[in-house]
Coordinates of N, CA and C in Angstrom, one line a residue:
M20 N -10.2 8.3 -40.9 CA -11.3 8.4 -41.9 C -11.9 7.0 -42.1
E21 N -11.3 5.9 -41.6 CA -11.8 4.6 -41.7 C -13.0 4.4 -40.7
E22 N -14.1 3.9 -41.2 CA -15.3 3.8 -40.3 C -15.5 2.4 -39.8
R23 N -14.9 1.4 -40.5 CA -15.1 0.0 -40.1 C -14.2 -0.3 -38.9
P24 N -14.8 -0.9 -37.8 CA -14.1 -1.2 -36.6 C -12.9 -2.1 -36.8
D25 N -13.1 -3.2 -37.6 CA -12.0 -4.1 -37.9 C -10.9 -3.5 -38.6
A26 N -11.2 -2.6 -39.5 CA -10.1 -1.9 -40.2 C -9.4 -0.9 -39.3
Q27 N -10.1 -0.3 -38.4 CA -9.5 0.6 -37.5 C -8.5 -0.1 -36.6
K28 N -8.9 -1.3 -36.1 CA -8.0 -2.1 -35.2 C -6.8 -2.5 -36.0
Q29 N -6.9 -2.9 -37.3 CA -5.8 -3.3 -38.0 C -4.8 -2.1 -38.2
I30 N -5.3 -1.0 -38.5 CA -4.5 0.2 -38.6 C -3.7 0.5 -37.4
L31 N -4.4 0.4 -36.2 CA -3.7 0.6 -34.9 C -2.6 -0.4 -34.7
V32 N -2.9 -1.7 -35.1 CA -1.9 -2.7 -34.9 C -0.7 -2.5 -35.7
E33 N -0.8 -2.0 -37.0 CA 0.3 -1.8 -37.8 C 1.1 -0.6 -37.3
I34 N 0.5 0.4 -36.8 CA 1.2 1.6 -36.2 C 1.9 1.2 -35.0
A35 N 1.3 0.4 -34.1 CA 1.9 0.0 -32.8 C 3.1 -0.9 -33.0
K36 N 3.3 -1.5 -34.2 CA 4.4 -2.4 -34.4 C 5.7 -1.5 -34.5
K37 N 5.6 -0.2 -34.8 CA 6.7 0.7 -34.9 C 6.9 1.5 -33.6
L38 N 6.2 1.2 -32.6 CA 6.3 2.0 -31.3 C 6.5 1.0 -30.2
P39 N 7.2 1.6 -29.1 CA 7.4 0.7 -27.9 C 6.1 0.6 -27.1
I40 N 5.1 -0.1 -27.6 CA 3.9 -0.3 -27.0 C 3.7 -1.8 -26.7
L41 N 3.6 -2.1 -25.4 CA 3.5 -3.5 -25.0 C 2.2 -3.9 -24.3
T42 N 1.5 -2.9 -23.8 CA 0.3 -3.1 -23.1 C -0.9 -3.1 -24.0
R43 N -2.0 -3.7 -23.6 CA -3.2 -3.7 -24.4 C -4.4 -3.4 -23.6
A44 N -5.5 -3.1 -24.3 CA -6.8 -2.9 -23.6 C -7.3 -4.2 -23.0
Q45 N -8.3 -4.2 -22.2 CA -8.9 -5.4 -21.6 C -9.3 -6.4 -22.7
S46 N -9.8 -5.8 -23.8 CA -10.2 -6.7 -24.9 C -9.1 -7.2 -25.8
G47 N -7.8 -6.8 -25.5 CA -6.7 -7.2 -26.3 C -6.3 -6.3 -27.4
A48 N -7.1 -5.2 -27.6 CA -6.9 -4.3 -28.7 C -5.8 -3.3 -28.3
I49 N -5.3 -2.6 -29.3 CA -4.3 -1.5 -29.0 C -5.0 -0.4 -28.3
R50 N -4.4 0.2 -27.2 CA -5.0 1.2 -26.4 C -5.0 2.5 -27.2
F51 N -6.1 3.1 -27.5 CA -6.3 4.3 -28.3 C -7.3 5.2 -27.5
C52 N -6.9 6.5 -27.4 CA -7.7 7.5 -26.8 C -8.6 8.2 -27.8
D53 N -9.9 8.0 -27.7 CA -10.9 8.6 -28.6 C -11.0 10.1 -28.5
R54 N -10.7 10.6 -27.2 CA -10.8 12.0 -27.0 C -9.6 12.8 -27.5
C55 N -8.4 12.2 -27.2 CA -7.2 12.9 -27.6 C -6.7 12.5 -29.0
Q56 N -7.3 11.4 -29.5 CA -7.0 10.9 -30.8 C -5.5 10.5 -30.9
V57 N -5.0 9.8 -29.9 CA -3.6 9.3 -29.9 C -3.6 7.9 -29.4
L58 N -2.5 7.2 -29.8 CA -2.3 5.9 -29.2 C -1.7 6.1 -27.8
K59 N -2.1 5.4 -26.9 CA -1.7 5.5 -25.5 C -0.4 4.8 -25.3
P60 N 0.7 5.4 -24.8 CA 1.9 4.7 -24.4 C 1.6 3.8 -23.2
D61 N 2.5 2.9 -22.9 CA 2.3 2.0 -21.8 C 2.1 2.8 -20.5
R62 N 1.2 2.5 -19.7 CA 0.9 3.1 -18.4 C 0.3 4.5 -18.5
C63 N -0.1 4.8 -19.7 CA -0.7 6.2 -19.9 C -2.2 6.0 -19.8
H64 N -2.9 7.0 -19.2 CA -4.4 7.0 -19.1 C -4.9 8.4 -19.3
H65 N -6.2 8.4 -19.7 CA -6.8 9.7 -19.9 C -7.5 10.2 -18.6
C66 N -7.2 11.4 -18.3 CA -7.8 12.0 -17.1 C -9.1 12.9 -17.5
S67 N -10.2 12.5 -17.0 CA -11.4 13.2 -17.4 C -11.5 14.6 -16.8
V68 N -10.7 14.8 -15.7 CA -10.7 16.2 -15.1 C -9.8 17.1 -15.8
C69 N -8.6 16.6 -16.1 CA -7.6 17.5 -16.8 C -7.9 17.5 -18.3
E70 N -8.7 16.5 -18.8 CA -9.0 16.4 -20.2 C -7.8 16.2 -21.1
T71 N -6.9 15.3 -20.6 CA -5.7 15.0 -21.4 C -5.2 13.7 -21.0
C72 N -4.4 13.0 -21.8 CA -3.7 11.8 -21.5 C -2.5 12.1 -20.7
V73 N -2.3 11.3 -19.6 CA -1.2 11.6 -18.6 C -0.3 10.4 -18.6
L74 N 1.0 10.6 -18.8 CA 2.0 9.5 -18.9 C 2.1 8.9 -17.5
K75 N 2.1 7.6 -17.4 CA 2.2 6.8 -16.2 C 1.3 7.4 -15.1
M76 N 0.0 7.6 -15.5 CA -0.9 8.2 -14.6 C -1.1 7.4 -13.3
D77 N -1.0 8.1 -12.2 CA -1.3 7.4 -10.9 C -2.7 7.7 -10.4
H78 N -3.0 8.9 -10.3 CA -4.4 9.4 -9.9 C -4.5 10.9 -10.1
H79 N -5.7 11.4 -10.0 CA -5.9 12.8 -10.0 C -6.1 13.3 -8.6
C80 N -5.2 14.1 -8.1 CA -5.2 14.6 -6.7 C -5.9 15.9 -6.6
P81 N -7.1 15.9 -5.9 CA -7.8 17.2 -5.7 C -7.0 18.2 -4.8
W82 N -6.1 17.6 -3.9 CA -5.4 18.5 -3.0 C -4.4 19.4 -3.7
V83 N -3.8 18.9 -4.8 CA -2.9 19.7 -5.5 C -3.5 20.2 -6.9
N84 N -4.8 19.8 -7.1 CA -5.6 20.2 -8.3 C -4.8 19.8 -9.6
N85 N -4.3 18.6 -9.6 CA -3.5 18.2 -10.8 C -3.4 16.7 -10.8
C86 N -3.0 16.1 -11.9 CA -2.8 14.7 -12.0 C -1.4 14.4 -11.5
V87 N -1.3 13.2 -10.9 CA 0.0 12.7 -10.4 C 0.4 11.6 -11.4
G88 N 1.5 11.8 -12.0 CA 2.0 10.9 -13.0 C 3.5 10.9 -13.2
F89 N 4.0 10.6 -14.3 CA 5.4 10.4 -14.5 C 6.2 11.6 -14.2
S90 N 5.7 12.8 -14.6 CA 6.5 14.0 -14.5 C 6.5 14.6 -13.1
N91 N 5.6 14.2 -12.2 CA 5.6 14.8 -10.9 C 5.4 13.8 -9.7
Y92 N 5.6 12.5 -10.0 CA 5.3 11.5 -9.0 C 6.3 11.6 -7.9
K93 N 7.6 11.9 -8.2 CA 8.6 12.1 -7.1 C 8.2 13.3 -6.3
F94 N 7.8 14.4 -6.9 CA 7.4 15.6 -6.1 C 6.2 15.3 -5.2
F95 N 5.3 14.4 -5.7 CA 4.1 14.1 -4.9 C 4.6 13.3 -3.6
L96 N 5.5 12.4 -3.8 CA 6.0 11.6 -2.6 C 6.8 12.5 -1.7
L97 N 7.5 13.5 -2.2 CA 8.2 14.4 -1.3 C 7.3 15.3 -0.6
F98 N 6.2 15.7 -1.3 CA 5.1 16.6 -0.7 C 4.5 15.8 0.5
L99 N 4.3 14.5 0.4 CA 3.7 13.8 1.5 C 4.7 13.7 2.6
S100 N 6.0 13.4 2.3 CA 7.0 13.3 3.4 C 7.3 14.6 4.0
Y101 N 7.3 15.7 3.3 CA 7.5 17.0 3.9 C 6.3 17.4 4.8
S102 N 5.1 17.0 4.4 CA 4.0 17.3 5.2 C 4.0 16.5 6.5
M103 N 4.4 15.3 6.4 CA 4.5 14.5 7.6 C 5.5 15.1 8.6
V104 N 6.7 15.5 8.1 CA 7.7 16.2 9.0 C 7.1 17.4 9.6
Y105 N 6.4 18.2 8.8 CA 5.8 19.4 9.3 C 4.8 19.2 10.4
C106 N 4.0 18.1 10.3 CA 3.0 17.8 11.3 C 3.7 17.4 12.6
V107 N 4.8 16.6 12.5 CA 5.6 16.2 13.6 C 6.2 17.4 14.3
F108 N 6.7 18.4 13.5 CA 7.2 19.6 14.1 C 6.2 20.4 14.9
I109 N 5.0 20.5 14.3 CA 3.9 21.3 15.0 C 3.5 20.6 16.3
A110 N 3.3 19.3 16.2 CA 2.9 18.5 17.4 C 4.0 18.6 18.5
A111 N 5.3 18.6 18.1 CA 6.4 18.6 19.1 C 6.5 20.0 19.8
T112 N 6.3 21.0 19.0 CA 6.4 22.4 19.6 C 5.1 22.8 20.4
V113 N 4.0 22.2 20.1 CA 2.8 22.5 20.8 C 2.6 21.6 22.0
F114 N 3.3 20.5 22.1 CA 3.1 19.5 23.1 C 3.2 20.0 24.5
Q115 N 4.2 20.9 24.8 CA 4.4 21.4 26.1 C 3.2 22.3 26.5
Y116 N 2.6 23.1 25.6 CA 1.5 23.9 25.9 C 0.2 23.0 26.1
F117 N 0.2 21.9 25.4 CA -0.9 20.9 25.5 C -0.9 20.3 26.9
L118 N 0.3 20.0 27.4 CA 0.3 19.5 28.8 C -0.1 20.6 29.8
K119 N 0.3 21.8 29.6 CA -0.2 22.9 30.5 C -1.7 23.1 30.4
F120 N -2.2 22.9 29.2 CA -3.7 23.0 29.1 C -4.4 22.0 29.9
W121 N -4.0 20.8 29.9 CA -4.6 19.8 30.7 C -4.3 20.0 32.2
G122 N -3.2 20.6 32.5 CA -2.9 20.9 33.9 C -3.5 22.1 34.5
G123 N -4.2 22.9 33.6 CA -4.8 24.1 34.0 C -3.8 25.2 34.3
E124 N -2.7 25.1 33.7 CA -1.7 26.2 33.9 C -1.8 27.3 32.9
L125 N -2.5 27.1 31.8 CA -2.6 28.2 30.8 C -3.7 29.2 31.3
P126 N -3.5 30.5 30.9 CA -4.5 31.5 31.3 C -5.9 31.1 30.7
N127 N -6.9 31.5 31.4 CA -8.3 31.2 31.0 C -8.7 32.1 29.8
R128 N -8.2 31.9 28.7 CA -8.5 32.7 27.5 C -8.9 31.8 26.3
P129 N -9.6 32.4 25.3 CA -10.0 31.6 24.2 C -8.8 31.0 23.4
A130 N -7.6 31.6 23.6 CA -6.4 31.1 22.8 C -6.0 29.7 23.3
K131 N -6.4 29.4 24.5 CA -5.9 28.0 24.9 C -6.6 26.9 24.2
F132 N -7.8 27.2 23.6 CA -8.4 26.1 22.8 C -7.8 26.0 21.5
H133 N -7.1 27.1 21.0 CA -6.3 27.0 19.8 C -5.2 25.9 19.9
V134 N -4.6 25.8 21.1 CA -3.5 24.9 21.3 C -4.1 23.5 21.2
L135 N -5.3 23.2 21.8 CA -5.9 21.9 21.7 C -6.2 21.6 20.3
F136 N -6.8 22.5 19.6 CA -7.2 22.3 18.2 C -6.0 22.0 17.3
L137 N -4.9 22.8 17.5 CA -3.7 22.6 16.6 C -3.1 21.3 16.9
M138 N -3.1 20.8 18.1 CA -2.5 19.5 18.5 C -3.2 18.4 17.8
F139 N -4.5 18.4 17.9 CA -5.3 17.3 17.3 C -5.3 17.3 15.8
V140 N -5.3 18.5 15.2 CA -5.3 18.6 13.7 C -3.9 18.1 13.2
A141 N -2.8 18.4 13.9 CA -1.5 18.0 13.5 C -1.4 16.4 13.6
L142 N -1.9 15.9 14.6 CA -1.9 14.4 14.8 C -2.8 13.7 13.8
M143 N -4.0 14.2 13.5 CA -4.9 13.6 12.6 C -4.3 13.6 11.2
F144 N -3.7 14.8 10.8 CA -3.1 14.9 9.4 C -1.9 13.9 9.3
F145 N -1.1 13.8 10.4 CA 0.0 13.0 10.4 C -0.4 11.5 10.2
V146 N -1.4 11.0 10.9 CA -1.9 9.7 10.8 C -2.4 9.4 9.3
S147 N -3.1 10.3 8.8 CA -3.7 10.2 7.4 C -2.5 10.1 6.4
L148 N -1.6 11.1 6.6 CA -0.5 11.1 5.6 C 0.4 9.9 5.8
M149 N 0.5 9.4 7.0 CA 1.4 8.2 7.2 C 0.9 7.0 6.4
F150 N -0.5 6.8 6.5 CA -1.0 5.7 5.7 C -0.9 5.9 4.2
L151 N -1.2 7.1 3.8 CA -1.1 7.4 2.3 C 0.4 7.3 1.8
F152 N 1.3 7.8 2.6 CA 2.7 7.7 2.2 C 3.2 6.3 2.2
G153 N 2.8 5.5 3.2 CA 3.2 4.1 3.3 C 2.6 3.3 2.1
Y154 N 1.4 3.6 1.7 CA 0.8 2.9 0.6 C 1.6 3.2 -0.7
H155 N 1.9 4.5 -0.9 CA 2.7 4.8 -2.1 C 4.1 4.3 -2.1
C156 N 4.7 4.2 -0.9 CA 6.0 3.5 -0.8 C 5.9 2.1 -1.2
W157 N 4.8 1.4 -0.9 CA 4.6 0.0 -1.3 C 4.4 0.0 -2.8
L158 N 3.7 1.0 -3.4 CA 3.5 1.0 -4.8 C 4.9 1.2 -5.5
V159 N 5.7 2.1 -5.0 CA 7.0 2.3 -5.6 C 7.9 1.0 -5.6
A160 N 7.8 0.3 -4.4 CA 8.6 -0.9 -4.3 C 8.1 -2.0 -5.3
K161 N 6.8 -2.0 -5.6 CA 6.3 -2.9 -6.5 C 6.3 -2.4 -8.0
N162 N 6.6 -1.1 -8.2 CA 6.6 -0.5 -9.5 C 5.2 -0.5 -10.1
R163 N 4.2 -0.1 -9.3 CA 2.8 0.0 -9.7 C 2.3 1.4 -9.5
S164 N 1.3 1.8 -10.3 CA 0.6 3.0 -10.0 C -0.7 2.6 -9.3
T165 N -1.4 3.6 -8.8 CA -2.7 3.3 -8.1 C -3.7 2.7 -9.0
L166 N -3.7 3.1 -10.3 CA -4.6 2.5 -11.2 C -4.2 1.0 -11.5
E167 N -2.9 0.8 -11.6 CA -2.5 -0.6 -11.8 C -2.7 -1.5 -10.6
A168 N -2.7 -0.9 -9.4 CA -3.0 -1.7 -8.2 C -4.4 -2.3 -8.2
F169 N -5.3 -1.5 -8.8 CA -6.7 -1.9 -8.9 C -7.0 -2.7 -10.1
S170 N -6.4 -2.4 -11.2 CA -6.6 -3.1 -12.5 C -5.2 -3.4 -13.1
A171 N -4.9 -4.7 -13.1 CA -3.6 -5.1 -13.6 C -3.4 -4.7 -15.1
P172 N -2.2 -4.2 -15.5 CA -2.0 -3.9 -16.9 C -2.0 -5.2 -17.7
V173 N -2.5 -5.1 -18.9 CA -2.7 -6.3 -19.8 C -1.6 -6.2 -20.9
F174 N -0.9 -7.3 -21.0 CA 0.2 -7.5 -22.0 C -0.3 -8.5 -23.1
V175 N 0.6 -8.7 -24.0 CA 0.2 -9.7 -25.1 C -0.2 -11.0 -24.5
N176 N 0.6 -11.4 -23.4 CA 0.3 -12.7 -22.8 C -0.7 -12.7 -21.8
G177 N -1.4 -11.6 -21.5 CA -2.4 -11.5 -20.5 C -2.1 -10.5 -19.4
P178 N -3.0 -10.3 -18.4 CA -2.7 -9.4 -17.3 C -1.6 -9.9 -16.4
D179 N -0.9 -8.9 -15.9 CA 0.2 -9.2 -15.0 C 0.5 -7.9 -14.1
R180 N 0.2 -8.1 -12.8 CA 0.4 -6.9 -11.9 C 1.8 -6.6 -11.7
N181 N 2.7 -7.6 -11.9 CA 4.1 -7.4 -11.6 C 4.9 -7.3 -12.9
G182 N 4.2 -6.9 -14.0 CA 4.9 -6.8 -15.3 C 6.0 -5.8 -15.4
F183 N 5.9 -4.7 -14.6 CA 6.9 -3.7 -14.6 C 7.8 -3.7 -13.4
N184 N 7.7 -4.7 -12.6 CA 8.5 -4.9 -11.4 C 9.8 -5.5 -11.8
V185 N 10.9 -4.6 -11.7 CA 12.2 -5.1 -12.0 C 13.2 -5.1 -10.8
G186 N 12.6 -5.2 -9.6 CA 13.4 -5.2 -8.4 C 13.3 -3.9 -7.6
I187 N 13.4 -4.0 -6.3 CA 13.2 -2.8 -5.5 C 14.2 -1.7 -5.8
R188 N 15.4 -2.1 -6.0 CA 16.5 -1.0 -6.2 C 16.2 -0.3 -7.6
K189 N 15.9 -1.0 -8.6 CA 15.7 -0.4 -9.9 C 14.3 0.3 -9.9
N190 N 13.4 -0.2 -9.1 CA 12.1 0.5 -9.0 C 12.2 1.8 -8.4
L191 N 13.0 1.9 -7.3 CA 13.3 3.2 -6.7 C 14.0 4.1 -7.6
Q192 N 15.0 3.6 -8.4 CA 15.7 4.4 -9.2 C 14.9 5.0 -10.4
Q193 N 13.9 4.3 -10.8 CA 13.0 4.8 -11.8 C 12.3 6.1 -11.4
V194 N 11.9 6.1 -10.1 CA 11.2 7.3 -9.6 C 12.2 8.4 -9.1
F195 N 13.2 8.0 -8.3 CA 14.1 8.9 -7.6 C 15.4 9.2 -8.3
G196 N 15.8 8.3 -9.3 CA 17.1 8.5 -9.9 C 18.2 7.7 -9.3
E197 N 19.3 7.7 -9.9 CA 20.4 6.9 -9.4 C 21.2 7.6 -8.3
D198 N 21.2 8.9 -8.3 CA 22.0 9.7 -7.3 C 21.1 9.8 -6.0
R199 N 21.5 9.1 -5.0 CA 20.7 9.1 -3.7 C 20.8 10.4 -3.0
R200 N 21.8 11.2 -3.3 CA 21.9 12.6 -2.7 C 20.8 13.5 -3.1
L201 N 20.1 13.2 -4.3 CA 19.1 14.0 -4.8 C 17.7 13.4 -4.5
W202 N 17.6 12.3 -3.8 CA 16.3 11.7 -3.6 C 15.3 12.6 -2.8
F203 N 15.8 13.3 -1.8 CA 14.9 14.1 -1.0 C 15.0 15.6 -1.3
I204 N 15.5 15.9 -2.5 CA 15.6 17.3 -3.0 C 14.6 17.4 -4.1
P205 N 13.7 18.4 -4.1 CA 12.7 18.6 -5.1 C 13.2 19.0 -6.5
V206 N 14.0 18.1 -7.1 CA 14.4 18.3 -8.5 C 14.1 17.0 -9.3
F207 N 13.8 17.2 -10.6 CA 13.4 16.0 -11.4 C 14.6 15.1 -11.6
T208 N 14.5 13.9 -11.1 CA 15.6 12.9 -11.3 C 15.1 11.6 -11.8
S209 N 13.8 11.5 -12.2 CA 13.2 10.2 -12.6 C 13.8 9.7 -13.9
Q210 N 13.9 8.4 -14.1 CA 14.5 7.9 -15.3 C 13.5 7.7 -16.4
G211 N 14.0 7.8 -17.6 CA 13.2 7.5 -18.8 C 12.5 8.8 -19.3
N212 N 11.6 8.6 -20.3 CA 10.8 9.7 -20.9 C 9.3 9.5 -20.7
G213 N 8.9 8.4 -20.0 CA 7.5 8.2 -19.8 C 6.8 7.4 -20.8
H214 N 7.5 7.1 -21.9 CA 6.9 6.4 -23.0 C 7.2 4.9 -22.9
Y215 N 8.4 4.5 -22.4 CA 8.8 3.1 -22.4 C 9.3 2.8 -21.0
F216 N 8.9 1.6 -20.5 CA 9.3 1.2 -19.2 C 9.8 -0.3 -19.3
P217 N 11.0 -0.6 -18.7 CA 11.5 -2.0 -18.8 C 10.6 -2.9 -18.1
L218 N 10.5 -4.2 -18.6 CA 9.6 -5.2 -18.1 C 10.4 -6.2 -17.2
K219 N 9.7 -6.8 -16.4 CA 10.3 -7.9 -15.6 C 10.7 -9.1 -16.5
N220 N 9.8 -9.4 -17.4 CA 10.1 -10.5 -18.3 C 10.5 -9.9 -19.7
R221 N 11.7 -9.8 -20.0 CA 12.2 -9.2 -21.2 C 11.8 -9.9 -22.4
N222 N 11.4 -11.2 -22.3 CA 11.0 -12.0 -23.4 C 9.7 -11.3 -24.1
S223 N 8.9 -10.6 -23.3 CA 7.8 -10.0 -23.9 C 8.1 -8.9 -24.9
E224 N 9.3 -8.3 -24.7 CA 9.7 -7.3 -25.6 C 10.0 -7.8 -27.1
S225 N 10.2 -9.1 -27.2 CA 10.5 -9.6 -28.5 C 9.3 -9.6 -29.4
H226 N 8.0 -9.4 -28.8 CA 6.8 -9.3 -29.7 C 6.9 -8.0 -30.5
N227 N 7.6 -7.0 -30.0 CA 7.7 -5.7 -30.7 C 9.0 -5.6 -31.4
P228 N 9.1 -5.5 -32.7 CA 10.4 -5.4 -33.4 C 11.2 -4.2 -33.0
L229 N 10.5 -3.2 -32.5 CA 11.3 -2.0 -32.2 C 12.1 -2.2 -30.9
L230 N 11.6 -3.2 -30.0 CA 12.3 -3.4 -28.8 C 13.1 -4.7 -28.8
A231 N 13.0 -5.5 -29.9 CA 13.7 -6.7 -29.9 C 15.2 -6.5 -29.9
N232 N 15.7 -5.4 -30.6 CA 17.1 -5.1 -30.7 C 17.5 -4.2 -29.5
E233 N 18.2 -4.8 -28.5 CA 18.6 -4.0 -27.3 C 19.6 -2.9 -27.6
D234 N 20.3 -3.1 -28.8 CA 21.3 -2.0 -29.1 C 20.7 -0.7 -29.4
M235 N 19.4 -0.7 -29.8 CA 18.7 0.5 -30.1 C 18.5 1.4 -28.8
W236 N 18.5 0.7 -27.6 CA 18.2 1.4 -26.4 C 19.4 1.6 -25.5
E237 N 20.6 1.1 -26.0 CA 21.8 1.3 -25.2 C 22.8 2.1 -25.9
E238 N 23.7 2.8 -25.2 CA 24.7 3.6 -25.8 C 25.7 2.7 -26.5
S239 N 26.3 3.2 -27.5 CA 27.4 2.4 -28.2 C 28.7 2.6 -27.4
D240 N 29.7 1.9 -27.9 CA 31.0 1.8 -27.2 C 31.6 3.2 -27.1
D241 N 31.4 4.0 -28.1 CA 32.1 5.3 -28.1 C 31.2 6.4 -27.4
G242 N 30.2 6.0 -26.7 CA 29.4 6.9 -25.9 C 28.3 7.6 -26.7
S243 N 28.2 7.4 -28.0 CA 27.1 8.0 -28.8 C 25.8 7.2 -28.6
E244 N 24.7 7.8 -29.0 CA 23.4 7.2 -28.9 C 22.7 7.1 -30.2
E245 N 23.4 6.7 -31.2 CA 22.8 6.6 -32.5 C 21.8 5.5 -32.6
G246 N 20.7 5.7 -33.1 CA 19.7 4.7 -33.2 C 18.8 4.6 -32.0
S247 N 19.1 5.3 -30.9 CA 18.3 5.2 -29.7 C 17.1 6.1 -29.8
L248 N 16.1 5.8 -29.0 CA 14.9 6.6 -29.0 C 14.7 7.3 -27.7
V249 N 15.8 7.5 -26.9 CA 15.6 8.1 -25.6 C 15.4 9.6 -25.7
D250 N 16.3 10.3 -26.5 CA 16.2 11.7 -26.5 C 16.1 12.2 -28.0
D251 N 16.4 11.4 -29.0 CA 16.5 11.9 -30.3 C 15.2 12.2 -30.9
Q252 N 14.2 11.3 -30.6 CA 12.9 11.5 -31.3 C 11.8 11.0 -30.4
D253 N 10.6 11.6 -30.6 CA 9.4 11.2 -29.8 C 8.7 10.1 -30.5
P254 N 8.5 8.9 -29.9 CA 7.9 7.8 -30.6 C 6.4 7.9 -30.7
S255 N 5.8 9.0 -30.1 CA 4.3 9.0 -30.1 C 3.8 9.4 -31.5
V256 N 2.6 9.0 -31.8 CA 2.0 9.2 -33.1 C 0.6 9.8 -32.9
T257 N 0.4 10.8 -33.6 CA -0.9 11.5 -33.6 C -1.7 11.2 -34.8
I258 N -3.0 10.9 -34.6 CA -3.9 10.6 -35.7 C -4.9 11.7 -35.8
E259 N -5.0 12.5 -36.9 CA -5.9 13.6 -37.0 C -7.1 13.1 -37.8
M260 N -8.3 13.5 -37.3 CA -9.5 13.1 -38.0 C -10.0 14.3 -38.9
E261 N -10.3 14.1 -40.1 CA -10.8 15.1 -41.0 C -12.3 15.1 -40.9
E262 N -12.8 16.3 -40.9 CA -14.3 16.5 -40.8 C -14.9 16.4 -42.2

């Protein structure tokens, strides 16, 4: 209901103090989605195609007609790897007929051109997927999304492309989980809830009183999770506008 921009910013600042929000807009203001009317968690962006805010949004993929983000990033990487293996399988099984085609050993029928077409299509898709898969492997190793690779996330102390980079091993575990036996199986094993991500420089967390106390995010000695925000409650806040 507040119409003054300065007052609106102050309201967002007061709300953000109670949430695990460490990133800022390019102007330094709290990131707020005017369309969804919600504060954006870290690494969250609004997709104009899906018309919703997506947690840890990477990009909108027209091939799967969906946004790639926190909830399906592992499945997207597996989709690329499975597709590459499938292209190799097709090329390997067609290769013997491809050699016969060039040697003139195949019958002079229209079907022989199908072999040539299938061979080239499999190789072209494999090369394209190889570059795309390699690029996303590099992003996972750096703990960046495609959007963050082009525009560095802004923190209280300024932009930092490596703000979420906590090491290759932990970066991989954030996407694929700790159990390596499940890395190549299409089941959800990503860590976290998509609202909070550990930072490379933990000193930045002290700016937020909710993150200053590490005990709130770790299990107690008896195995309980009292006071933690991992599963007990959703730290997101919705602001409804009255007409």
